[in-house]
Coordinates of C-alpha atoms and ligand atoms in Angstrom, one line a residue:
X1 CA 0.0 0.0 0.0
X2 CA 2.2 2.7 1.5
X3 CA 5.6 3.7 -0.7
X4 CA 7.2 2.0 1.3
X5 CA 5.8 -1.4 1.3
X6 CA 5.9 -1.5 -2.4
X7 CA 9.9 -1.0 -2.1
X8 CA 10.8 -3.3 0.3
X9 CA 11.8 -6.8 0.0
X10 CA 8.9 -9.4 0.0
X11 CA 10.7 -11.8 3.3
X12 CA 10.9 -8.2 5.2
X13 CA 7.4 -7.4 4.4
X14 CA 5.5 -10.3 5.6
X15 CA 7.8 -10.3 8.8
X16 CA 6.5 -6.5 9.3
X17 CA 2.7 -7.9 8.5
X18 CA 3.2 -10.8 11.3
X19 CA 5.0 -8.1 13.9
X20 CA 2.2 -5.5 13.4
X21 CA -0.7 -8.6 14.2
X22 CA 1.4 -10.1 16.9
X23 CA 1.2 -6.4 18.5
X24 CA -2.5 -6.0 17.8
X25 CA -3.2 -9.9 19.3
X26 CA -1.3 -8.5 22.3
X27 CA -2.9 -5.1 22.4
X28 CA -6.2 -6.8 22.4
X29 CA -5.1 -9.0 25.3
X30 CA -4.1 -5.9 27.1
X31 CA -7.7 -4.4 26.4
X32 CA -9.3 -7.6 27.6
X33 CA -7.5 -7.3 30.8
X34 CA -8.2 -3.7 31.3
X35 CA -11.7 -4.4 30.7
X36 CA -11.8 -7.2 33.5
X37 CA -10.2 -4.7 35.7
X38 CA -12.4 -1.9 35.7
X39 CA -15.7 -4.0 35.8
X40 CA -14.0 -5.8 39.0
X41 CA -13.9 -2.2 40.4
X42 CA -17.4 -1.6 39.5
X43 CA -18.7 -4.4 41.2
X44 CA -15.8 -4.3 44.0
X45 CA -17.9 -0.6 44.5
X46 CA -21.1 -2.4 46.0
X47 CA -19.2 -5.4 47.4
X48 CA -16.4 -3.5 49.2
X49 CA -12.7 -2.0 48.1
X50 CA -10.8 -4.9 49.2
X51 CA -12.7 -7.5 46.8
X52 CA -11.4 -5.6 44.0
X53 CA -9.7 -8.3 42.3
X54 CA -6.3 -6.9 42.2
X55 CA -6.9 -5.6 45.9
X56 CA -7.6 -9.2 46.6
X57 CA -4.7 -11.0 44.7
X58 CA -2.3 -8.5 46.6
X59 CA -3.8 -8.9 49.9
X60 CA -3.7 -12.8 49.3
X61 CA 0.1 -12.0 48.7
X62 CA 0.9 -10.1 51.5
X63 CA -1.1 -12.9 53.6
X64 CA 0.9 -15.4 52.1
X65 CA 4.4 -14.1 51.3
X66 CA 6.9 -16.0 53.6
X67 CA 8.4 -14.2 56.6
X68 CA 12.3 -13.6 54.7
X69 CA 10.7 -11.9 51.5
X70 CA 8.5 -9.7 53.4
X71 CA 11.6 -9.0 55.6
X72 CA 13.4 -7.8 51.9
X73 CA 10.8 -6.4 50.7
X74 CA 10.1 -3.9 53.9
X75 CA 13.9 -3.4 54.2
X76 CA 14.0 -2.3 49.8
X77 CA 11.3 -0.8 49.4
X78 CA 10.6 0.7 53.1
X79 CA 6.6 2.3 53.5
X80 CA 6.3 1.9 49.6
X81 CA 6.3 -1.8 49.2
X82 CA 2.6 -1.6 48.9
X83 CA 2.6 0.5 45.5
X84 CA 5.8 -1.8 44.5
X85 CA 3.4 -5.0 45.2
X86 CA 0.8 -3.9 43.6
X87 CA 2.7 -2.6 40.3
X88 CA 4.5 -5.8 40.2
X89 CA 1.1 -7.7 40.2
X90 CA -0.2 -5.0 37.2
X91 CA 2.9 -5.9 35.3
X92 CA 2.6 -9.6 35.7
X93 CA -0.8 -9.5 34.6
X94 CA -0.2 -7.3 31.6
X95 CA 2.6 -10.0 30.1
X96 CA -0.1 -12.7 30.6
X97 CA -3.0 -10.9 29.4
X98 CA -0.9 -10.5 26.2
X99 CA 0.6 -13.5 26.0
X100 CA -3.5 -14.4 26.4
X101 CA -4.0 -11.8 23.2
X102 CA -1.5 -14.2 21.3
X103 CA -3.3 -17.2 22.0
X104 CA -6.2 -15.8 21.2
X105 CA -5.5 -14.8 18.1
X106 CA -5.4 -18.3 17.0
X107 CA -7.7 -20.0 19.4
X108 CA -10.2 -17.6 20.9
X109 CA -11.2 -20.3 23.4
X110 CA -7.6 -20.8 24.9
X111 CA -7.1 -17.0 25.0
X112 CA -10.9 -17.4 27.0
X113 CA -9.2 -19.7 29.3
X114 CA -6.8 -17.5 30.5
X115 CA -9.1 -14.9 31.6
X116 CA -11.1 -17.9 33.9
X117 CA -8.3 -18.5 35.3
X118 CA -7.7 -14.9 36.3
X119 CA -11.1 -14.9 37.5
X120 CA -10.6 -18.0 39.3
X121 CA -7.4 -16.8 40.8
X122 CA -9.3 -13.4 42.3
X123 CA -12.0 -15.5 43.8
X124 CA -9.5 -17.8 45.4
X125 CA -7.8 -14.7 46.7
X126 CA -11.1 -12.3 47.8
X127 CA -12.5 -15.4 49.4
X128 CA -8.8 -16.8 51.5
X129 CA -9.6 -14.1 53.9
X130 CA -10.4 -14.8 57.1
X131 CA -13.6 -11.8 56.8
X132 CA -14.6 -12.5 53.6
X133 CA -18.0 -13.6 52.5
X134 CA -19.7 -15.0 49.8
X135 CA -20.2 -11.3 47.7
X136 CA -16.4 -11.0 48.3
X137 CA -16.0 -13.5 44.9
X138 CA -18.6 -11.9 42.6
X139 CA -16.1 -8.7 41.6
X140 CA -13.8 -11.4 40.1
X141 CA -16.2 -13.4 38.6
X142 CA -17.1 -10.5 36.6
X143 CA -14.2 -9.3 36.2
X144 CA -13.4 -13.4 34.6
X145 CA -16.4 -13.4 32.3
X146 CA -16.1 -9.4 31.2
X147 CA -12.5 -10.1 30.1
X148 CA -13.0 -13.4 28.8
X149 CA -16.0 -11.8 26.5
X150 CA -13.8 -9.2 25.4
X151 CA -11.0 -11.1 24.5
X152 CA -12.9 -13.7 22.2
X153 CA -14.8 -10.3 20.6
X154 CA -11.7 -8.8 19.8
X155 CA -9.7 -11.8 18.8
X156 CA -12.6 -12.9 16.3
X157 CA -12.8 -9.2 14.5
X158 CA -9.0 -8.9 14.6
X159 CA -8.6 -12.2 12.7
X160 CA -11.5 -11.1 10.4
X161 CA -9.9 -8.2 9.4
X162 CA -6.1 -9.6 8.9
X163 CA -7.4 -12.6 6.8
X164 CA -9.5 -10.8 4.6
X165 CA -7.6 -9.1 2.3
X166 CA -7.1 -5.2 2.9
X167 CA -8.9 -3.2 1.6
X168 CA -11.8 -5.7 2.1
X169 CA -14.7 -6.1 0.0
X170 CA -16.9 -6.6 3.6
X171 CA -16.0 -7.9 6.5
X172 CA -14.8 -6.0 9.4
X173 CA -11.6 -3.8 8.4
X174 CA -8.2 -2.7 10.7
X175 CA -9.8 0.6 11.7
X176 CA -13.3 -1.9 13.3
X177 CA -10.5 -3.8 15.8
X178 CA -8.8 -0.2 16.3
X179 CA -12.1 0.7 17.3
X180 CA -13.5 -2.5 19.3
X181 CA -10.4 -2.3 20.7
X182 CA -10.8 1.2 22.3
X183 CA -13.8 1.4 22.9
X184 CA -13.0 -1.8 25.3
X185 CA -10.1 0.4 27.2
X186 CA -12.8 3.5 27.4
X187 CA -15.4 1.3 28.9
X188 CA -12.2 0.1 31.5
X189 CA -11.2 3.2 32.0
X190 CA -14.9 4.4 32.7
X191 CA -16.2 1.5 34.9
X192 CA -13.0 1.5 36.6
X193 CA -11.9 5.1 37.5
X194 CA -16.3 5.8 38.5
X195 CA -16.2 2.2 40.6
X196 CA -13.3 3.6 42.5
X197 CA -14.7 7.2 42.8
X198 CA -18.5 5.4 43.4
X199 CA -16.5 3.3 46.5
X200 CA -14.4 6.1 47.8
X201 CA -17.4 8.0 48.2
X202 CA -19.6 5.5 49.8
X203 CA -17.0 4.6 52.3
X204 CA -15.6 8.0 52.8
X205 CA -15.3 8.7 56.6
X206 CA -13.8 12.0 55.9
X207 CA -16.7 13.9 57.6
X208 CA -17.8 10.9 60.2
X209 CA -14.6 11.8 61.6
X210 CA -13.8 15.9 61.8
X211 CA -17.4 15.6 63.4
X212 CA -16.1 13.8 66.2
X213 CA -15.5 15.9 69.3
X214 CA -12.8 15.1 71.7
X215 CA -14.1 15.3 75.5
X216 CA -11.2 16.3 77.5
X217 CA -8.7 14.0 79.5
X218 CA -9.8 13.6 83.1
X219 CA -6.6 14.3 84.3
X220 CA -5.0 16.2 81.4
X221 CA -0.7 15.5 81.2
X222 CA 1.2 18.7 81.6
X223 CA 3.4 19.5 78.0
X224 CA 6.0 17.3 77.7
X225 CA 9.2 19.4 79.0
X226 CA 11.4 21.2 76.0
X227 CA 14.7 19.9 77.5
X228 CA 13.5 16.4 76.4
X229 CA 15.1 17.5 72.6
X230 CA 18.9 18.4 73.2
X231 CA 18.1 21.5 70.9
X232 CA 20.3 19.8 67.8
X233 CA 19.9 21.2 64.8
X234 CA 18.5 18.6 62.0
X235 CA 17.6 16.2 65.0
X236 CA 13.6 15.5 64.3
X237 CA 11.3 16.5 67.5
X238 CA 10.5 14.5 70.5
X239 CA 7.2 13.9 69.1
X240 CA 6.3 12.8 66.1
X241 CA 3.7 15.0 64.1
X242 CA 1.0 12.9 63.2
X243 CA 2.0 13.1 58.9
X244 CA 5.4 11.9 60.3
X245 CA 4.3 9.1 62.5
X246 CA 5.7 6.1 61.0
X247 CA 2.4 3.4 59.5
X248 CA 2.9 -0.3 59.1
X249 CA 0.3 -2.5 58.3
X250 CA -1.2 -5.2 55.8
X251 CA -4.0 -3.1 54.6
X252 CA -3.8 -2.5 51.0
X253 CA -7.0 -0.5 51.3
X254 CA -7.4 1.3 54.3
X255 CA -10.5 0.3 56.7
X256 CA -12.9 3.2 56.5
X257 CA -14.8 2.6 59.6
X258 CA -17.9 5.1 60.2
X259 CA -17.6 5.9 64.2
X260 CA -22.0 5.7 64.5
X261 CA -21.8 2.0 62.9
X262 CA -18.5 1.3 65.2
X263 CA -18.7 -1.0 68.0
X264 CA -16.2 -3.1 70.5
X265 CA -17.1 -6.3 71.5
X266 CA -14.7 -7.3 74.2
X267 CA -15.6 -11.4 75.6
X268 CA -14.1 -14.6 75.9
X269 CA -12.9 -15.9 79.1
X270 CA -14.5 -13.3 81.0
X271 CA -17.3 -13.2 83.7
X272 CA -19.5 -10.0 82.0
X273 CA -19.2 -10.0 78.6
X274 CA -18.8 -5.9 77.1
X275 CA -20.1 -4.5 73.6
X276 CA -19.2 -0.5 73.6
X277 CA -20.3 1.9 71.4
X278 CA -18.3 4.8 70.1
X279 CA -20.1 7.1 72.0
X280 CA -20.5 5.0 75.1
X281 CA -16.2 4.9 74.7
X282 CA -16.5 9.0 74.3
X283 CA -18.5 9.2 77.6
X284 CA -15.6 7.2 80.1
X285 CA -12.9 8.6 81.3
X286 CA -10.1 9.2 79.1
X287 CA -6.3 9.4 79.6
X288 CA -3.2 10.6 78.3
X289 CA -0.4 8.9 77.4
X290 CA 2.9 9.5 76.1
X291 CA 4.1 6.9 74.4
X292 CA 6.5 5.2 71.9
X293 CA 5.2 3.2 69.6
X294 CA 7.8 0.9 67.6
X295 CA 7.9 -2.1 64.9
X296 CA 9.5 -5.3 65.5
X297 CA 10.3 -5.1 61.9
X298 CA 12.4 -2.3 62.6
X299 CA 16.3 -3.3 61.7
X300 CA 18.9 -1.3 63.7
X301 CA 19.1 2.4 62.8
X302 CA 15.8 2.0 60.8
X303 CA 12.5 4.3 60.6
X304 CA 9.7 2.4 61.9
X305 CA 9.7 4.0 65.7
X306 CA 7.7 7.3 66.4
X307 CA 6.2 9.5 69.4
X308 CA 3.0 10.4 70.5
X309 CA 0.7 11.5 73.4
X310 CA -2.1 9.0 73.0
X311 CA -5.6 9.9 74.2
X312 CA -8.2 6.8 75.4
X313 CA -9.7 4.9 77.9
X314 CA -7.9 2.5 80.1
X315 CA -8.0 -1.1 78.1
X316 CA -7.0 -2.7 82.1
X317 CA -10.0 -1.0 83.6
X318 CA -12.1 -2.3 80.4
X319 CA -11.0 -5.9 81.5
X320 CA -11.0 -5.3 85.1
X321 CA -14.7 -4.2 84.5
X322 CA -15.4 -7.2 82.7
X323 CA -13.7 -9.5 85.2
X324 CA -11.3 -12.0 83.4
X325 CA -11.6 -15.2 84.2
X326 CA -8.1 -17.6 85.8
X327 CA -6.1 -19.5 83.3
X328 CA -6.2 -16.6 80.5
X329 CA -3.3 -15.4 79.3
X330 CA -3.5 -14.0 76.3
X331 CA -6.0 -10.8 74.8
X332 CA -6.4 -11.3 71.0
X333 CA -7.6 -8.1 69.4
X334 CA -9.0 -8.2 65.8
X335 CA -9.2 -5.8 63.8
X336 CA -12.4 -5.0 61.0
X337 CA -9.8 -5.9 58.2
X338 CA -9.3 -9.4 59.9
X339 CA -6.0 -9.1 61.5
X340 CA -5.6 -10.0 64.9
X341 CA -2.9 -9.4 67.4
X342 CA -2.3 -11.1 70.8
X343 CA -1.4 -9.4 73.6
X344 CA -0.2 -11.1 77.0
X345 CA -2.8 -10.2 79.8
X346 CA 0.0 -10.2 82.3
X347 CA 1.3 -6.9 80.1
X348 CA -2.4 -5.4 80.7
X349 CA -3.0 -6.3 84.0
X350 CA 0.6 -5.2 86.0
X351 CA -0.3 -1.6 86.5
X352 CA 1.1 0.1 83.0
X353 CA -1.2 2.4 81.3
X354 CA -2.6 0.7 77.8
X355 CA -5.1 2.3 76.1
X356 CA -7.8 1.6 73.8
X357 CA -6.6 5.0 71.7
X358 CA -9.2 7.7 70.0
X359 CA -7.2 10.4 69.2
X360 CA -3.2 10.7 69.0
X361 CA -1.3 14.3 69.2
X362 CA -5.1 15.9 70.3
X363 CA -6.2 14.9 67.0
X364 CA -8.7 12.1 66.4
X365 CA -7.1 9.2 65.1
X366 CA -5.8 9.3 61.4
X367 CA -7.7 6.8 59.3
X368 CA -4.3 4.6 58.7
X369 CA -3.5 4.8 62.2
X370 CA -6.9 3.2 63.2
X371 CA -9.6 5.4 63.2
X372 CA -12.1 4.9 65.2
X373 CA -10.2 2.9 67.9
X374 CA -7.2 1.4 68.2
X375 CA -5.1 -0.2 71.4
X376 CA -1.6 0.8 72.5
X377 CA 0.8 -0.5 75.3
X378 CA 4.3 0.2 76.1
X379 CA 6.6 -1.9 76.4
X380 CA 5.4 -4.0 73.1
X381 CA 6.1 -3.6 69.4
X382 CA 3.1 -2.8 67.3
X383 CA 2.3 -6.7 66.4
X384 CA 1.5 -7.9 69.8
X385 CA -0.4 -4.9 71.2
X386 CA -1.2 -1.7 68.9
X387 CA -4.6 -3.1 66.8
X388 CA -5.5 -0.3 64.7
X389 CA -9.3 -0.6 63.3
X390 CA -10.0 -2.4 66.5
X391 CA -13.5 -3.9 66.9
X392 CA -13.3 -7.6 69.0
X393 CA -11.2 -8.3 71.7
X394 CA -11.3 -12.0 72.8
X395 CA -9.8 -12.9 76.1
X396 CA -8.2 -16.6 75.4
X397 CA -5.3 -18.2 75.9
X398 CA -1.8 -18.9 73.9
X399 CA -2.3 -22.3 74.3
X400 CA -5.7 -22.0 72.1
X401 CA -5.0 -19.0 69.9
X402 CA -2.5 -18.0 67.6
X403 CA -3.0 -14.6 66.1
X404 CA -1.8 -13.4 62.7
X405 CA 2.4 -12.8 63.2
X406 CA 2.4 -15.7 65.6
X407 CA 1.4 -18.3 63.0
X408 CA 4.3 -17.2 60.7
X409 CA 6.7 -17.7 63.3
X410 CA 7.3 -14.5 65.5
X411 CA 7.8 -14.3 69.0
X412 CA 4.4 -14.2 70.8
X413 CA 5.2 -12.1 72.9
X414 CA 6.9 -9.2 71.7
X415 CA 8.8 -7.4 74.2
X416 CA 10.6 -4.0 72.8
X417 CA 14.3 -4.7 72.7
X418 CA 17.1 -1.5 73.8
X419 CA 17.7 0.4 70.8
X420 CA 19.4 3.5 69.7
X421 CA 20.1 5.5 66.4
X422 CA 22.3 8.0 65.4
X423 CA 20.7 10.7 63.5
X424 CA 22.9 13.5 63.2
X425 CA 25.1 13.8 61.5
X426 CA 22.7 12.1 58.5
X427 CA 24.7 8.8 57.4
X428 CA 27.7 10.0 55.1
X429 CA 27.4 13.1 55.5
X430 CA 30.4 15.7 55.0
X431 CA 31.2 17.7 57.6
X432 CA 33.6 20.3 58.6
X433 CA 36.5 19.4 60.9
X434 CA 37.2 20.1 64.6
X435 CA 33.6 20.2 66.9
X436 CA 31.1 18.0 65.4
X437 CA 27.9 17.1 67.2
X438 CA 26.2 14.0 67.2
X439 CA 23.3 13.6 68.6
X440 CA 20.2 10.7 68.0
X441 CA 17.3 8.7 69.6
X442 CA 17.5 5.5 72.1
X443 CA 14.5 3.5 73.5
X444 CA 13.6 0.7 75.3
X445 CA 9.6 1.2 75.6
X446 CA 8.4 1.2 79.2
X447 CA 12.2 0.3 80.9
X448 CA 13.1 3.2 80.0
X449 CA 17.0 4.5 79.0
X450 CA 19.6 5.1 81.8
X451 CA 22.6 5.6 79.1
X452 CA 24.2 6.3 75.8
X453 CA 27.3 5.5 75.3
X454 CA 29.5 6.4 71.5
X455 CA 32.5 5.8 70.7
X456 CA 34.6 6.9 67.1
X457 CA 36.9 4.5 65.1
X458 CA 36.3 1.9 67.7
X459 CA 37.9 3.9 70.0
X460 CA 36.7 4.0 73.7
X461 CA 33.0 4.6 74.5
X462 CA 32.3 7.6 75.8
X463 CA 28.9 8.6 77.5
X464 CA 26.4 10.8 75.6
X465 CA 24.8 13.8 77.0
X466 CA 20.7 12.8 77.7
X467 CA 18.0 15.0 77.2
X468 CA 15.3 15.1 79.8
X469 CA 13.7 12.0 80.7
X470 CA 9.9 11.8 80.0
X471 CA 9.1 8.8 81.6
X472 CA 9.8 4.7 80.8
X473 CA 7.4 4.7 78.0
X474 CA 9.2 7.2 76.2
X475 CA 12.2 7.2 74.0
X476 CA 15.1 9.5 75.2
X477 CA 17.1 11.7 72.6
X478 CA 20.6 12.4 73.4
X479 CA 23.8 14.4 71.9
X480 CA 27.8 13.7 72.0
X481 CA 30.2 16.9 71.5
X482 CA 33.0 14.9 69.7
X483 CA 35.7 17.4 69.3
X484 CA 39.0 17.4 67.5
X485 CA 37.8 15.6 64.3
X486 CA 40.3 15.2 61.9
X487 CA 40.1 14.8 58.5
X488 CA 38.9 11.6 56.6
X489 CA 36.6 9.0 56.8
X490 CA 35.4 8.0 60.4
X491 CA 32.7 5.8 62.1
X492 CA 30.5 6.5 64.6
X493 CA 28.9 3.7 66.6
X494 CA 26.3 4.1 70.0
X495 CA 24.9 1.9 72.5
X496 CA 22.3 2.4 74.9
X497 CA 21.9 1.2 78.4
X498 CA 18.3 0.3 79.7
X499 CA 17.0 1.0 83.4
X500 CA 17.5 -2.5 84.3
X501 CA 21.3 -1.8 84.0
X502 CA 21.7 -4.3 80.6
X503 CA 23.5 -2.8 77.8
X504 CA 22.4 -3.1 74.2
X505 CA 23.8 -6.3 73.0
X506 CA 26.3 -5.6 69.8
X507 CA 25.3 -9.1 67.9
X508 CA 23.3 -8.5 65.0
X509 CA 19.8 -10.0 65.3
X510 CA 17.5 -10.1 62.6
X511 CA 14.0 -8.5 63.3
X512 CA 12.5 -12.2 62.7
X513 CA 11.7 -13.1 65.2
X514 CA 12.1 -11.2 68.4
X515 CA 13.1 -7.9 67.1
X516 CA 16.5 -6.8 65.8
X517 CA 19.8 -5.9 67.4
X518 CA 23.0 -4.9 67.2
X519 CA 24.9 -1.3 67.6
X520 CA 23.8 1.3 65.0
X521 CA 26.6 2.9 63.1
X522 CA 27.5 5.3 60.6
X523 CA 29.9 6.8 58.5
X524 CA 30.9 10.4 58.4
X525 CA 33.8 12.2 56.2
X526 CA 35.5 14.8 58.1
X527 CA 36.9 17.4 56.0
Ligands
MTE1 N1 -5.4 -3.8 61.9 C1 -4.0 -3.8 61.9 N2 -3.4 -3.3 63.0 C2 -2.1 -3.3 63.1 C3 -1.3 -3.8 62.1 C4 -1.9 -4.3 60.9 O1 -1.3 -4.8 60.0 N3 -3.3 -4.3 60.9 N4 0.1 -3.7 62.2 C5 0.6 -3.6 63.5 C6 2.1 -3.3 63.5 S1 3.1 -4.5 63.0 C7 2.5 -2.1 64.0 S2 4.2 -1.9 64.2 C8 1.6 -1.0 64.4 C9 2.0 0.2 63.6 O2 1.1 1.2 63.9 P1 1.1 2.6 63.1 O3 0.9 2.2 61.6 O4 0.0 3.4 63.6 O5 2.5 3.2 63.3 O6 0.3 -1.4 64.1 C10 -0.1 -2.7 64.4 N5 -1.5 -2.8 64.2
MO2 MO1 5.2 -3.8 63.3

């Protein structure tokens, strides 16, 4: 046809012809698939965000991803290993669904096949959740069928139109697959970007929650004390602003929990059985509590530790109220996205303050920090006692119950180990020779800190400089005036002491199980 055609050689020609259907075949696979995606959201809009077939399959993943990957991917890809998931499962699904196009271009059916056993694969995944229900699989049934139909519709014109002879006499032409074939990614687009605005909108909590008003504390803390920063420049605050506070969870979708439909069921071995309501929670007294909340996933020097003063009512008065029965040992808390954390009773029941948390930094909870409710107690990382989206807590014992991390091998009991970072200078920085200050962050939740100790080049240790002490439940920042550094390449190592006299072990300790240890250290050029 074109000039070009014409003048090239008849072996180059036809291998151009077969490229350019092997890319439509491909193309059409890649419509298919976009199709089942968007009528999976429109469905997932009436059945709930987390059926969303790909919202499902990654779920599924996270839910089944052994302990040492999820270790790698947290310590690659830090708070963004959702988004990293979730592309990698797009990708994966684009090659197929074009490697489905291919088929299909020579046997619709098998091309067909493919989609079913997407479909089949999101069911398996939307239903392997321990809250899912029957309406959980019908997003990727749809989502099966819709691509499946698309693919075979497409396949059939686009073979139509490259068998028959160009320009044909009838028959569907080129410009009727380019057609079908965008018209299939407009009605994806469409039914998927309105399903996910039609969802976010029914589910948005946005207003349910600025309407909440806070009662006041019934014995309101005084500030926390200024002196508990050393006043380093670059050094982040003692308390974490609420954007800053660090999230960790397996929520690919966060719960969106509407406060007026929100209620806490707390039973189990216990004499008086509880169910709250939000504003029955509002209407007892609330407490303050400052408190640093940290992830066993954490590895030495890492980000996943932050600061804040916690507003709630007491979780031990809760249980006291309800009287727990002897031989319990364990408080499982489950959230409304179906994980459940165990906390040991003895932790609740030995006098420290835990919390079943509204608000944090006087400011109702965030949504991905657990609005409407969620539990906090010091001295435990986040996967044995912080349940965000709280709304069953079952008093039981370890013997019977093993909650979420505990089934995939970690520690059941999850006791905060010492740990200290140094944050300043950042980690490689330059800096100018003679009076450098160092200064960073130690904790050892609800011991508290008694010391910090650095030392340069391996030299001898030398004890840091602590800021005020805010209590055990608190981490404690600290500075070191090193003076007299000389030019070159040096490293800086700390340790930290906890109240009970033990100083931070230096072997290295994955976070799997127990937590991780080990000295943090960095490198700093002097020049
Ligand atoms: N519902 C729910 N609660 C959860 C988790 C979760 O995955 N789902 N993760 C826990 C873990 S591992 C930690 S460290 C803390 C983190 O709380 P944050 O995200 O508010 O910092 O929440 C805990 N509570
Ligand atoms: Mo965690």
């Amino acid at each position: 046809m074109s000039h070009q055609s014409t003048t090239e050689p008849a072996p180059a020609r036809g291998l151009r012809r077969r490229l350019l259907r092997a890319a439509g075949a491909a193309a059409t696979g890649l419509a298919a698939a976009a199709a089942a995606v968007g009528a999976g959201e429109l469905v997932a809009a009436l059945t709930g965000p987390d059926s969303a077939p790909v919202i499902a399959v990654g779920s599924a993943a996270i839910d089944l991803t052994p302990t040492p990957l999820k270790e790698y991917a947290v310590r690659t890809f830090g708070t963004n290993d959702k988004p990293v998931l979730l592309g990698g499962i797009y990708l994966t699904m684009a090659a197929l669904a074009a490697l489905a196009g291919l088929l299909a271009a020579r046997r619709p059916a098998a091309g067909a096949a493919v989609f079913a056993l997407f479909g089949a694969l999101g069911v398996w995944a939307a239903l392997s959740r321990s809250t899912s229900t029957a309406a959980d699989a019908l997003p990727s049934v749809v989502a099966g069928v819709v691509g499946a139909v698309a693919l075979v519709r497409l396949a059939v014109l686009l073979r139509a139109a490259t068998t028959i002879p160009t320009p044909a006499p009838v028959g569907p032409s080129r410009r009727a697959v380019l057609v079908a074939t965008g018209g299939t990614v407009a009605f994806a687009a469409l039914a998927g970007f309105g399903g996910r605005a039609f969802s976010d909108s029914r589910t948005d909590v946005t207003a349910a929650r600025e309407a909440v008003r806070l009662p006041p504390p019934a014995e309101p803390l005084p500030p926390l004390p200024v002196a508990t920063h050393p006043g380093v420049p670059g050094l982040a605050g003692f308390s974490t602003p609420n954007p800053d506070f660090y999230r960790v969870d397996t929520a690919l979708t966060v719960p969106k929990i509407d406060p007026r439909r929100w209620s806490l069921r707390l039973h189990g071995l216990v004499d008086h059985p509880v169910t709250i309501s939000f504003d029955e929670l509002l209407k007892r007294p609330l407490h303050e509590l400052d408190h640093t909340l940290s992830c066993v996933s954490n590895e030495v020097g890492g980000p996943y530790v932050s600061t804040a003063r916690w507003l709630g009512v007491s979780l031990p008065d809760l249980l006291r109220q309800a009287g727990v029965r002897s031989g319990a040992d364990q408080l499982v808390g489950r959230s409304q996205d179906g994980m459940t954390i165990g906390t040991p009773l003895e932790a609740l029941l030995d006098g420290r303050s835990a919390l079943l948390a509204i608000a944090m930094n006087g400011e109702v909870l965030p949504v991905a920090h657990g609005f409407p409710c969620r539990s906090v107690v010091p001295g435990l990382y986040g996967y044995t006692s912080a349940t965000k989206w709280l709304v069953d807590l079952e008093v039981t014992t370890f013997a019977r119950y093993d909650p979420y991390w505990v089934r995939r091998g970690w520690d059941r009991t999850g006791t905060v180990r010492t740990a200290s970072r140094i944050e300043v200078p950042a980690a490689f920085a330059k800096v100018p020779a003679g009076d450098v200050t160092l200064a960073g962050t130690a904790w050892a939740t609800h011991r508290g800190i008694a010391a910090v100790e650095v030392r340069v080049d391996g030299g001898p240790w030398a004890e840091a400089r602590l800021a005020a002490d805010a209590g055990p439940d608190l981490w404690r920042q600290w500075s070191y005036d090193w003076t007299g550094a000389e030019p070159g390449t040096h490293r800086i190592e700390v340790r930290a002491t906890d109240a009970t006299g033990a100083v931070q072990p230096q072997a290295r300790a994955t976070p799997f199980p127990s937590g991780a240890t080990g000295w943090h250290s960095t490198v700093v050029t002097v020049t």
